[in-house]
Short mmCIF file of C-alpha atoms and ligand atoms in Angstrom, two decimals:
data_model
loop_
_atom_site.label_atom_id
_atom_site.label_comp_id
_atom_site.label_asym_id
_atom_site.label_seq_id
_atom_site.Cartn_x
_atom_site.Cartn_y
_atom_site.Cartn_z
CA UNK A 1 -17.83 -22.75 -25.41
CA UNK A 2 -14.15 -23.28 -26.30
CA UNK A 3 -12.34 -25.44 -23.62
CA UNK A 4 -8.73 -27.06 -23.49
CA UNK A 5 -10.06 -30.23 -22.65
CA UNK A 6 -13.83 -33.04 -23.19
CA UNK A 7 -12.17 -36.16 -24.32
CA UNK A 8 -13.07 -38.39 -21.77
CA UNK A 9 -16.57 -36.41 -21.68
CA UNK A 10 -19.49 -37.86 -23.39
CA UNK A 11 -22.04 -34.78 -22.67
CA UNK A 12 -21.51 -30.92 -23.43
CA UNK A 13 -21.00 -28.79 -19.88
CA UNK A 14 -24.18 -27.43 -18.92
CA UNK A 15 -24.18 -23.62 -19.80
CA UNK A 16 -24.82 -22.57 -16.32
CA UNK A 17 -22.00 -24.77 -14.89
CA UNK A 18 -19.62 -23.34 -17.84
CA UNK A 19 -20.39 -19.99 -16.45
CA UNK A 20 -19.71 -21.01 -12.97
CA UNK A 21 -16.58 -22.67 -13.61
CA UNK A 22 -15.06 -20.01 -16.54
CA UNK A 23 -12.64 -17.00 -15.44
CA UNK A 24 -11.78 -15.47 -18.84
CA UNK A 25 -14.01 -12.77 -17.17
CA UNK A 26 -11.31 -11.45 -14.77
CA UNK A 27 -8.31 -13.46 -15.43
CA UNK A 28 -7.80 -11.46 -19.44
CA UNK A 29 -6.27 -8.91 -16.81
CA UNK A 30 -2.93 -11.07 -16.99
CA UNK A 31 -3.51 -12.11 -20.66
CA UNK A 32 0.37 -10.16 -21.29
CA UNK A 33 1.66 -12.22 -18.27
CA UNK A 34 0.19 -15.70 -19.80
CA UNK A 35 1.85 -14.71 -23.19
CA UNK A 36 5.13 -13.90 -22.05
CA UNK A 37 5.41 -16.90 -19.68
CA UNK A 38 4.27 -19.00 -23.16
CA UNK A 39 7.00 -17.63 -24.95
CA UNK A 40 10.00 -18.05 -22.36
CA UNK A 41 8.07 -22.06 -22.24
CA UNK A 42 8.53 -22.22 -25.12
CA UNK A 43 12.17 -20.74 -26.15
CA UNK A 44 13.11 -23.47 -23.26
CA UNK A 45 11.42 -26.16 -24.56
CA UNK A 46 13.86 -25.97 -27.94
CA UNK A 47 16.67 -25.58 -25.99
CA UNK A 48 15.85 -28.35 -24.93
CA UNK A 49 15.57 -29.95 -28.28
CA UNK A 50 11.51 -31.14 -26.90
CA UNK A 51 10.77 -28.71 -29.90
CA UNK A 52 12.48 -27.95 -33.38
CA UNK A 53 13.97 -24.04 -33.69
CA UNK A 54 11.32 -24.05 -36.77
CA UNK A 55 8.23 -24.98 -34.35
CA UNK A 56 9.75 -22.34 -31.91
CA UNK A 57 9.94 -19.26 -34.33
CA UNK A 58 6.39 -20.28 -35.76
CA UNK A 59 5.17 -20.40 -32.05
CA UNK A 60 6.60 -17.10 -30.87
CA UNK A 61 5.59 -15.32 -34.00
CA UNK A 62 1.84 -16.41 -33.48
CA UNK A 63 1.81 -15.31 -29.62
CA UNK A 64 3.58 -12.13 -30.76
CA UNK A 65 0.85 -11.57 -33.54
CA UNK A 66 -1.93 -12.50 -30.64
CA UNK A 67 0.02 -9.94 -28.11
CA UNK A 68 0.11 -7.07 -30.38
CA UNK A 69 -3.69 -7.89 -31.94
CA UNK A 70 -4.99 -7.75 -28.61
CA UNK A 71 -3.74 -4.46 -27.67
CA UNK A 72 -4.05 -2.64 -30.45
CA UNK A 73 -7.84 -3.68 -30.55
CA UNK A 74 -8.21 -5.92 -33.47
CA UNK A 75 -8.31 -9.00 -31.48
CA UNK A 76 -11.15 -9.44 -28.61
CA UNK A 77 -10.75 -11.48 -25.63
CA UNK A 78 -14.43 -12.50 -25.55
CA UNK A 79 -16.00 -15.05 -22.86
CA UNK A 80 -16.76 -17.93 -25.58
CA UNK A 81 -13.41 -18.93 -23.90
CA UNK A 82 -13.03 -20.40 -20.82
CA UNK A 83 -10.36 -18.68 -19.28
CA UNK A 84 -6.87 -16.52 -20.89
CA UNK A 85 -4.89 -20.16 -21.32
CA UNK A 86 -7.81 -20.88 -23.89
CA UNK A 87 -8.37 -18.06 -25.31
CA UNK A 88 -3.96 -17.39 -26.47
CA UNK A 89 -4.12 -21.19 -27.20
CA UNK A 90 -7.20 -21.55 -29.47
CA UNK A 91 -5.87 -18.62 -31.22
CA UNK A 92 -2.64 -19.83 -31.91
CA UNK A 93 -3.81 -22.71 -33.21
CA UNK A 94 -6.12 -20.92 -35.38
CA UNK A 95 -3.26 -18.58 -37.03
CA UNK A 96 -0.36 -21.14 -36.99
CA UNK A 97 -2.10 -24.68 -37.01
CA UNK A 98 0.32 -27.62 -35.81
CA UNK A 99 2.99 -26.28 -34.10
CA UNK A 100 0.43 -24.18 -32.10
CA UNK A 101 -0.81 -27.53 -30.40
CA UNK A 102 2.38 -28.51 -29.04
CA UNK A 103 2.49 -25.29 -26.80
CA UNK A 104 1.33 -26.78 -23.85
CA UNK A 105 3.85 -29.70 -23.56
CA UNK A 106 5.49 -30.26 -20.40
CA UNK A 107 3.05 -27.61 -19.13
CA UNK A 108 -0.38 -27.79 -17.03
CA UNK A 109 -2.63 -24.80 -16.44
CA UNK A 110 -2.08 -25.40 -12.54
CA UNK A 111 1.53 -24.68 -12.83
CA UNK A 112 0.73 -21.66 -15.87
CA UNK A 113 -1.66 -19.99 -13.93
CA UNK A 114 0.71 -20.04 -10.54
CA UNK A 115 3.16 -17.74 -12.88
CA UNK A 116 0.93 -16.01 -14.42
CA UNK A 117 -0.39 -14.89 -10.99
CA UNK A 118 2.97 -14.35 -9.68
CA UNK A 119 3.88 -12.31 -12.54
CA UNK A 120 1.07 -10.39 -12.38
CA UNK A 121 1.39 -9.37 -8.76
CA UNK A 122 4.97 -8.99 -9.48
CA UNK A 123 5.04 -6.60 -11.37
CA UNK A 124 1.95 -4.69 -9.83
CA UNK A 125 4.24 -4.67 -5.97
CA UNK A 126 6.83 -2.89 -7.97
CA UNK A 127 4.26 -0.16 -9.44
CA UNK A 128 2.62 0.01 -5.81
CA UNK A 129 6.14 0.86 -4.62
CA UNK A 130 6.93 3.48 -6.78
CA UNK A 131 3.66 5.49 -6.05
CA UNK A 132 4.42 4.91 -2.43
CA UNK A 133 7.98 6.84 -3.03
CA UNK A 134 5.84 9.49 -4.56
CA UNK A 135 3.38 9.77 -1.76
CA UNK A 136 6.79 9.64 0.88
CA UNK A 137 8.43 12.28 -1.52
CA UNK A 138 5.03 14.68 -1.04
CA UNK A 139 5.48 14.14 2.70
CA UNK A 140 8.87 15.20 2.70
CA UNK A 141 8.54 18.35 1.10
CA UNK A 142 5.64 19.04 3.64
CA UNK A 143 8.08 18.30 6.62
CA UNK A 144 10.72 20.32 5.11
CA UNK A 145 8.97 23.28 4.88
CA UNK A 146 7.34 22.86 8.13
CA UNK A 147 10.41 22.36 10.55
CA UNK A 148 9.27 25.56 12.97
CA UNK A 149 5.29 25.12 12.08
CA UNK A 150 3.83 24.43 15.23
CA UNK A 151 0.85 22.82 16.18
CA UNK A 152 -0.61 20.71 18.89
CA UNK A 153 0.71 16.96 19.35
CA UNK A 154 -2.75 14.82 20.65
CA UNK A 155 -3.48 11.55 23.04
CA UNK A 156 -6.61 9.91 23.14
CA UNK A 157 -7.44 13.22 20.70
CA UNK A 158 -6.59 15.29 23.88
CA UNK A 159 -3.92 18.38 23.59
CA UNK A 160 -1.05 16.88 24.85
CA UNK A 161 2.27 18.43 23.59
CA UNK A 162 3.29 20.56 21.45
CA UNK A 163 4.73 19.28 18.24
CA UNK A 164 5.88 20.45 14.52
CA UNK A 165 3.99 19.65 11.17
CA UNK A 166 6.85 18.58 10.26
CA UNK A 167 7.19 16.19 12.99
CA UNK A 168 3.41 14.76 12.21
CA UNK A 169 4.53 13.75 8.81
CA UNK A 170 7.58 12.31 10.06
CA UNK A 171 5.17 9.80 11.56
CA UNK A 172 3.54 8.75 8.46
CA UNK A 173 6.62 8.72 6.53
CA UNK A 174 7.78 5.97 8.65
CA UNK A 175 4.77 4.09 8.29
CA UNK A 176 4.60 4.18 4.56
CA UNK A 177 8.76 3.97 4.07
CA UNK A 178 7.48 0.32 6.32
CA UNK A 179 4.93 -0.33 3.84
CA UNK A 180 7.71 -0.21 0.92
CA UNK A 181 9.69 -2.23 2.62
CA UNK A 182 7.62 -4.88 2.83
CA UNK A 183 6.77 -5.09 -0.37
CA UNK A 184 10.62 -5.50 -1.01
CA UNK A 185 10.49 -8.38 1.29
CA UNK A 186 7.38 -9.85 -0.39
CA UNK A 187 9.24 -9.42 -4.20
CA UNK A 188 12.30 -11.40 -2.61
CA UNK A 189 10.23 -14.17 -1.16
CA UNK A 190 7.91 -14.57 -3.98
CA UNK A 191 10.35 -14.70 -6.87
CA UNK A 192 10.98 -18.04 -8.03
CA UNK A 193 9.43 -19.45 -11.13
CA UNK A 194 6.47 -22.23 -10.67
CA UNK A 195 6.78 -23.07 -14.64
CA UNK A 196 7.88 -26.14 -15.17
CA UNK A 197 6.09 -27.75 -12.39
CA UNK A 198 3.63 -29.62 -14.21
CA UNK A 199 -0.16 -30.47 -12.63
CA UNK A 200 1.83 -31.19 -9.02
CA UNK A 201 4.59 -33.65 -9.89
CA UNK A 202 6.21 -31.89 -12.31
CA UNK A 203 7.07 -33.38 -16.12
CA UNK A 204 8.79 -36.59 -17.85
CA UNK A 205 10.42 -33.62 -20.26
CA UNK A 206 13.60 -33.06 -20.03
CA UNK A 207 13.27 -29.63 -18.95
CA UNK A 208 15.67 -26.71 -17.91
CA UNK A 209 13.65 -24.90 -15.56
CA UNK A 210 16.61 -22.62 -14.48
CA UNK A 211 16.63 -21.28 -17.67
CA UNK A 212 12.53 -20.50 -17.80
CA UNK A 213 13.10 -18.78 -14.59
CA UNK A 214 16.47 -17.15 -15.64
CA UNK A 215 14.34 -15.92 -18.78
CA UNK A 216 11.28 -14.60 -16.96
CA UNK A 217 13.41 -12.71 -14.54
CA UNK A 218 13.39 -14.88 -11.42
CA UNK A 219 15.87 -15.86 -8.93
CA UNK A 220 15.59 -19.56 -9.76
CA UNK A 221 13.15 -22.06 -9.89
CA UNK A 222 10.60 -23.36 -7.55
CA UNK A 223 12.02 -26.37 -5.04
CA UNK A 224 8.55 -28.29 -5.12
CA UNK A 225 6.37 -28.70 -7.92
CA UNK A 226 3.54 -29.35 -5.02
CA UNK A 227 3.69 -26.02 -3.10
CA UNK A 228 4.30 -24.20 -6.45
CA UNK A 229 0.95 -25.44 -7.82
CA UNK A 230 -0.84 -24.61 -4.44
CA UNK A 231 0.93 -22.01 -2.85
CA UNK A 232 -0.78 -18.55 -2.64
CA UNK A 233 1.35 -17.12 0.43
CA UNK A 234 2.91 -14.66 -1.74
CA UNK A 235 -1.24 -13.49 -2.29
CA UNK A 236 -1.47 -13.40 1.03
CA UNK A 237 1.34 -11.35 1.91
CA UNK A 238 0.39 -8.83 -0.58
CA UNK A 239 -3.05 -8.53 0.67
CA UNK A 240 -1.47 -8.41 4.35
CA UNK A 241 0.63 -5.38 2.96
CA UNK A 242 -1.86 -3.96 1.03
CA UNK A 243 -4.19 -3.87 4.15
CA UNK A 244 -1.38 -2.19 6.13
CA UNK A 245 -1.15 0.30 3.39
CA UNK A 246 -4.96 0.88 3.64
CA UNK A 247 -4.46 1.42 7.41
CA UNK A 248 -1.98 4.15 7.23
CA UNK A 249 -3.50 5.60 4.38
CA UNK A 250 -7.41 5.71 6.46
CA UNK A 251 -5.59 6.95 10.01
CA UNK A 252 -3.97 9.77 7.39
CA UNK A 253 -7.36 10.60 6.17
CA UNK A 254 -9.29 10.54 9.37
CA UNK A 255 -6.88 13.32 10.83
CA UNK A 256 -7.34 15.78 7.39
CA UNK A 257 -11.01 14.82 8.14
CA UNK A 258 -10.87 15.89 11.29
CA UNK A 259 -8.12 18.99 10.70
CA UNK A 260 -10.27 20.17 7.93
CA UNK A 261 -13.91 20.67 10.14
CA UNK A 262 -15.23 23.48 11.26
CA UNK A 263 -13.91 23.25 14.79
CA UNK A 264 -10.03 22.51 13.87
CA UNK A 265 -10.01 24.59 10.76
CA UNK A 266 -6.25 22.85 10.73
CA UNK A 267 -6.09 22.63 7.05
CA UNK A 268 -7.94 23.57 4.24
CA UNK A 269 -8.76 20.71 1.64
CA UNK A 270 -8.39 22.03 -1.98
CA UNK A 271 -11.44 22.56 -4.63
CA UNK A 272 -9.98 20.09 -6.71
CA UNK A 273 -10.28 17.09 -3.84
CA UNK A 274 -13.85 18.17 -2.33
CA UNK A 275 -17.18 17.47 -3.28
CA UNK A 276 -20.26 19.74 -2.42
CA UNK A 277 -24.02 18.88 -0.95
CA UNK A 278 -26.69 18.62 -3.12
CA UNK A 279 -28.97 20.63 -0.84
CA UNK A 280 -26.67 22.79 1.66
CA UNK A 281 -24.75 25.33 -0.73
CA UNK A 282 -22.12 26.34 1.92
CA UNK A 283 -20.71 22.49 2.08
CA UNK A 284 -17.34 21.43 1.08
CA UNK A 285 -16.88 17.97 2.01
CA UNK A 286 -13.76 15.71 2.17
CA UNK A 287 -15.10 13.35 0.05
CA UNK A 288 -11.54 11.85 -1.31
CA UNK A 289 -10.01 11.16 1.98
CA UNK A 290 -13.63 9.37 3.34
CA UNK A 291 -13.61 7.09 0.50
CA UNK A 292 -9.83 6.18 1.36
CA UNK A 293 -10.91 5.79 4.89
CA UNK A 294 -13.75 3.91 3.70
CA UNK A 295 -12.29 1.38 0.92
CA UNK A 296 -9.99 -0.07 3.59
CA UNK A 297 -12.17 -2.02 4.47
CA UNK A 298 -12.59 -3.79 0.81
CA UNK A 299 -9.24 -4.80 0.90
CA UNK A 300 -8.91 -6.08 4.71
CA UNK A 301 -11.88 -8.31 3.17
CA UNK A 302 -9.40 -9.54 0.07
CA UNK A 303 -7.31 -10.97 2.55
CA UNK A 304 -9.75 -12.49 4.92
CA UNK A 305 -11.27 -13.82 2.13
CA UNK A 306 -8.19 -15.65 0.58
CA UNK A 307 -7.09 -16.78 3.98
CA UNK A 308 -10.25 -18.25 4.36
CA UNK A 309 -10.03 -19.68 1.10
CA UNK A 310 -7.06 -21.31 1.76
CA UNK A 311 -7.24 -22.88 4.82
CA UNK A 312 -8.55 -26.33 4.55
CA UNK A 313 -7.18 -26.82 1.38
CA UNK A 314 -5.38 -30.15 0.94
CA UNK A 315 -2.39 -30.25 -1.54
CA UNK A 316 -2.07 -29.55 -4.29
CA UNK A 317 -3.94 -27.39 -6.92
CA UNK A 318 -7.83 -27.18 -6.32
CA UNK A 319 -10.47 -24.94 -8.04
CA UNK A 320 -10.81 -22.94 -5.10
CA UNK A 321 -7.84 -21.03 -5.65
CA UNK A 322 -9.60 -19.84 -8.98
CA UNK A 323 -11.13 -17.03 -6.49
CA UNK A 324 -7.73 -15.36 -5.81
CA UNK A 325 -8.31 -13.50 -8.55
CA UNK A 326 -10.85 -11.06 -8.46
CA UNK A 327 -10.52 -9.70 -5.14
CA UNK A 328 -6.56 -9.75 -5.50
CA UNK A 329 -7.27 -7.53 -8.34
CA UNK A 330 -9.74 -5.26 -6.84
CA UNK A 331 -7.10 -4.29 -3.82
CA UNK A 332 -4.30 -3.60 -6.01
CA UNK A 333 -6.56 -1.26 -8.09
CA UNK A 334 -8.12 0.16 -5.23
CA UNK A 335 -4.47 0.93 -3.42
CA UNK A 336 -3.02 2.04 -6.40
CA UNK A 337 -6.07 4.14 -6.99
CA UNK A 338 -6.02 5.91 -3.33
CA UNK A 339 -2.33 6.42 -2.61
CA UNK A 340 -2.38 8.31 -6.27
CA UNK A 341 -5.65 10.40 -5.02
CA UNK A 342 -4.16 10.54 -1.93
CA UNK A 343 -0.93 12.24 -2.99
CA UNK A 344 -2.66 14.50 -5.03
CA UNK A 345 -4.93 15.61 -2.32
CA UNK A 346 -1.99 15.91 0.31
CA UNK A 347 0.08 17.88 -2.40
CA UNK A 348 -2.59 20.70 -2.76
CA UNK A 349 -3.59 20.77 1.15
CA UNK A 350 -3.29 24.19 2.76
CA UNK A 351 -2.08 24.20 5.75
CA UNK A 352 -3.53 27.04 8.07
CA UNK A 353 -0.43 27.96 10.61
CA UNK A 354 -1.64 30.46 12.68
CA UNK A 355 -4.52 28.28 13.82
CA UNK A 356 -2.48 25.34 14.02
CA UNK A 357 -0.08 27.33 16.39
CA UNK A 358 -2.60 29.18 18.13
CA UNK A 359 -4.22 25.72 18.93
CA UNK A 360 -0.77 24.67 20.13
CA UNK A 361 -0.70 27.45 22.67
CA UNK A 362 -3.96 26.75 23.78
CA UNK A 363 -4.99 23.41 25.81
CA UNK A 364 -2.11 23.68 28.41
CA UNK A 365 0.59 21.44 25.92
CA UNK A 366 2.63 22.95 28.05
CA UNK A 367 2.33 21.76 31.35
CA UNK A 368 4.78 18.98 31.41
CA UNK A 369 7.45 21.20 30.20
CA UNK A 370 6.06 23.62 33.21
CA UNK A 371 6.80 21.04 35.65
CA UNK A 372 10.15 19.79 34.18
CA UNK A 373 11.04 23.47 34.88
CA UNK A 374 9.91 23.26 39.09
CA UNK A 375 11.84 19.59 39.16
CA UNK A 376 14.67 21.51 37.36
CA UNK A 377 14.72 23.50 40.69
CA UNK A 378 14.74 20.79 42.90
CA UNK A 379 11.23 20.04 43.16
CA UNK A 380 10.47 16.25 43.12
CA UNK A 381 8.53 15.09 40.26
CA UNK A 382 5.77 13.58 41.92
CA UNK A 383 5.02 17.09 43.64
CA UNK A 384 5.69 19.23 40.99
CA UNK A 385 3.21 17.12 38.95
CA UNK A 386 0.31 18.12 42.04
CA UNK A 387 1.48 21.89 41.79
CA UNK A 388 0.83 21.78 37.60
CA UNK A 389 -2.32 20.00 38.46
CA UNK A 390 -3.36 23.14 40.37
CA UNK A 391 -1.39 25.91 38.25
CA UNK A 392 -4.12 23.91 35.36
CA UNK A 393 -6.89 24.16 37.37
CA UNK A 394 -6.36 27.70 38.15
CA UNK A 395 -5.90 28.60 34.79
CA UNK A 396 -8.97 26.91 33.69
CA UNK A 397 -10.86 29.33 36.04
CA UNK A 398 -9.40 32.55 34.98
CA UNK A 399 -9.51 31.43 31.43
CA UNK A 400 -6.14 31.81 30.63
CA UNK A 401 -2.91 29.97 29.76
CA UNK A 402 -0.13 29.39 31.63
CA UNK A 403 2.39 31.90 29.99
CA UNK A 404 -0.56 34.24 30.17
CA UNK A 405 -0.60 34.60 34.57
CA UNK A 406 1.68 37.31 36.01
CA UNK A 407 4.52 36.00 38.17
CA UNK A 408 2.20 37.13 40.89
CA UNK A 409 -0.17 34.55 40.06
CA UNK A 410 2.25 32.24 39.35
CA UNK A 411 4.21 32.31 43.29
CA UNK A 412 0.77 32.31 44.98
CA UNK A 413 0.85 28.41 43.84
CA UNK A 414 4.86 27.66 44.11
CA UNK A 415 7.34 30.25 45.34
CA UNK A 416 9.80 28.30 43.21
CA UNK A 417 8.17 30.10 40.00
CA UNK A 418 10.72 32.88 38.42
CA UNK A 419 10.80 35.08 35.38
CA UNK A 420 12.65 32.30 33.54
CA UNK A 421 9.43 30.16 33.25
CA UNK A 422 8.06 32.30 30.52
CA UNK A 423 10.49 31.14 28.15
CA UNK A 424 10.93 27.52 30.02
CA UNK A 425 7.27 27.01 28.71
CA UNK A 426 7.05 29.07 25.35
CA UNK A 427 5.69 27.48 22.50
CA UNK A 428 9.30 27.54 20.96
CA UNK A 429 11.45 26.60 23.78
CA UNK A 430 9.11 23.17 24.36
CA UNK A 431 9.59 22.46 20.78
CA UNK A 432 13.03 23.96 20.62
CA UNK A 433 14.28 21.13 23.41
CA UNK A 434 13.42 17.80 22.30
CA UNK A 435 15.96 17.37 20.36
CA UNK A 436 16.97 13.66 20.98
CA UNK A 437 16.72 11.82 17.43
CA UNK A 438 13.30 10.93 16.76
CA UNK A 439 11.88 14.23 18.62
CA UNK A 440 10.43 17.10 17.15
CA UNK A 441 13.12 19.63 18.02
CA UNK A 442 14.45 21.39 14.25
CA UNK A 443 17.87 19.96 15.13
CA UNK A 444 17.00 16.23 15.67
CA UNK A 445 13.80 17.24 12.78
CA UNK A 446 17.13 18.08 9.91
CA UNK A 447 19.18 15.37 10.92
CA UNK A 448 15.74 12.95 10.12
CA UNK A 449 15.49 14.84 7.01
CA UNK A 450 18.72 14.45 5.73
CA UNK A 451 18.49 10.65 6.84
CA UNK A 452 14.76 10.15 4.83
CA UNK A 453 16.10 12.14 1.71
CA UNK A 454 19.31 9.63 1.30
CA UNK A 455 16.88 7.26 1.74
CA UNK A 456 14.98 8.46 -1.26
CA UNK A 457 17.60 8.92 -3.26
CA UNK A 458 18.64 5.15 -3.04
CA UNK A 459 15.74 3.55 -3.50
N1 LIG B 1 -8.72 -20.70 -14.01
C1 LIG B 1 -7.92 -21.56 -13.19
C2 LIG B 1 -7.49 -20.80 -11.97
O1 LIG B 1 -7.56 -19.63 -11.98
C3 LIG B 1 -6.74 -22.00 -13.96
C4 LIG B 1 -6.20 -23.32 -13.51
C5 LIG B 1 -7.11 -24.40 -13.94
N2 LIG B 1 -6.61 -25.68 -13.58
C6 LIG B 1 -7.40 -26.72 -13.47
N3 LIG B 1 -6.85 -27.81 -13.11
N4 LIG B 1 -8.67 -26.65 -13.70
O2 LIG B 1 -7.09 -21.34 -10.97
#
């Protein structure tokens, strides 16, 4: 049991309580974080003439020699430590002696493990982001190659209008281009450096904490050593992102679930992203997207968890906040690890066309644009609604769609019907006209393009 502190203690910890309390278990994932934020401590600290350039260069060597031991294996971060401060500590003092014990001046753990947190998450909102762009950058080739791919748009999973693949897409780009930038947002909000802020009142040292923050690549230090210590909004908001990430991603994978069944035969999932039954040889399930779908739910449970956490805690640090950790580490790994899956699966989906379109032409999609056509000549909406209604109905008993009646059929319900309506209600030509921005029409569909792929290209 190797612990930073037993002074004023006159018994050992009990092993069981040691156990309880240690969290070298899951906080060694930040060990490079806790090093670095050392080392810009500690270049401050003789700056500030609190140490001499000697006790400086000895101190940065040893966490550099501790750094490089530890990843290149010859050093093991075992749990006779209590937690990652220990663990660098004890082992600087071991290699350098002295100097190595005058690391932690000015410094507490509360206010060392706030950064090392924050740099941690940091830097894992910037990796999230950049698989995002490559899960947006999948999506757009899909859209741009599927500008005239029809298919059927749905409400309450009910045909409703017909719609592009391209236009589909569209949809989740704009969730996930969302997602990005709110983790943008978050990086902003989060980045200013809690070093420096002591236990909760900050220090008696004289020191520059605009130039710890300036080193570790903030935008300036924290404005109250209190919320520094306790504050674990920036968690929060990452979990809050991450669940929104989670949500997009498990809507996404419940529609290939549902295009790739029997019944829909939408899209075909490739070998590579299936799994099959142990017993029934003829099964190819979507395995990947159902585990997307279903580890949403571990990370909407992160943040619950954390709020709940948080809530009645009085200022400033407390031992609570210990169990950020774990769970803020499991969502990041489990995003990172299903947008990644999740690109790969989307980038090797086959699309089937001709059954997407075929679909599209089924289900009477067209039926608003059918009665846009009658109010076009000079029926009122209202009744040219009651006349599709029946036009349906009729369909529905001679098994056919509307396109597919003769005129015949067509001015036994409205004499208003013409040749015309054949192409007024064509796949294409219902498409074809929405072409206000946003629509799926190929016009306002190239104009979005061009916008997202700018877009890409800046950021
Ligand atoms: N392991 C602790 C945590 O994760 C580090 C801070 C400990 N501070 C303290 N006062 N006991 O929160």
């Amino acid at each position: 049991m190797a612990q930073l502190w037993g002074g004023r203690f006159t018994k050992e910890t009990d092993k069981l309580v040691y156990n309880f309390n240690a969290s070298i278990s899951f906080d060694q994932k930040f060990f490079r974080q806790d090093v670095e934020g050392s080392m810009a401590h500690v270049k401050m600290l003789a700056k500030q003439e609190i140490l001499t350039e000697d006790e400086k260069n000895q101190i940065l060597s040893g966490l550099e020699g501790i750094l490089s031991d530890v990843e290149n294996g010859t050093l093991e971060i075992t749990d006779e430590y209590e937690d990652i401060h220990s663990f660098v500590e004890a082992n600087l003092i071991d290699r350098i002696g002295d100097a190595g014990k005058k690391l932690h001046t000015g410094r507490s753990r509360n206010d060392q493990v706030a950064l090392d947190m924050k740099l941690y998450t940091r830097y894992e909102v910037v990796e999230i982001n950049s698989l995002l762009k490559e899960l947006l950058e999948s999506i757009l080739h899909i859209m741009e190659e599927n500008i005239e791919t029809y298919m059927p748009g749905f409400t309450h999973l009910q045909k409703a209008q017909p719609i592009t693949l391209a236009h589909h897409m569209g949809a989740y780009f704009e969730m996930f281009k969302r997602d990005r930038q709110r983790l943008d947002d978050i990086y902003a909000r989060m980045n200013y450096c809690p070093l420096g802020s002591g236990a909760l009142a900050g220090t008696t040292y004289p020191l520059d904490r605009d130039y710890t923050a300036q080193l570790l690549d903030f935008s300036g230090p924290t404005l109250n050593s209190m919320d520094a210590v306790a504050d674990r909004d920036y968690v929060i908001e990452l979990l809050s992102a991450l669940s929104t990430i989670m949500m997009h991603l498990s809507r996404f994978s419940e529609e290939i679930i549902i295009w790739n069944c029997n019944e829909y035969h939408f899209v075909e999932i490739d070998d590579a992203y299936s799994t099959g039954s142990s017993i029934m040889p003829q099964k190819k399930n979507p395995d990947i997207a159902e585990l997307v779908r279903g580890k949403t739910g571990r990370v909407y449970g992160a943040l619950v968890s954390i709020l709940t956490t948080m809530k009645g805690l009085p200022l400033a640090y407390n031992k609570d906040m210990q169990e950020d950790k774990e769970l803020t580490f499991d969502a990041i790994d489990t995003v990172k690890g299903c947008v990644a899956l999740f690109t790969g699966m989307l980038n090797t989906l086959k699309f089937n066309k001709e059954v997407m379109k075929t679909s599209a032409m089924k289900g009477f999609t067209n039926a608003t644009d059918a009665a846009d056509y009658l109010v076009n000549h000079g029926v009122p909406f209202r009744d040219a609604h009651g006349i599709i209604g029946k036009l349906v109905l009729y369909c529905i008993e001679k098994d056919k769609a509307i396109d597919e009646l003769s005129l015949e059929e067509l001015k036994a319900i409205s004499p208003v019907f013409e040749q015309e309506l054949f192409e007024a209600v064509s796949l294409e030509t219902c498409v074809n006209k929405r072409t206000t921005i946003g629509a799926p029409g190929p016009d306002a569909m190239r104009e979005v393009l061009r916008i997202q792929k700018e877009y890409l290209s800046l950021k």
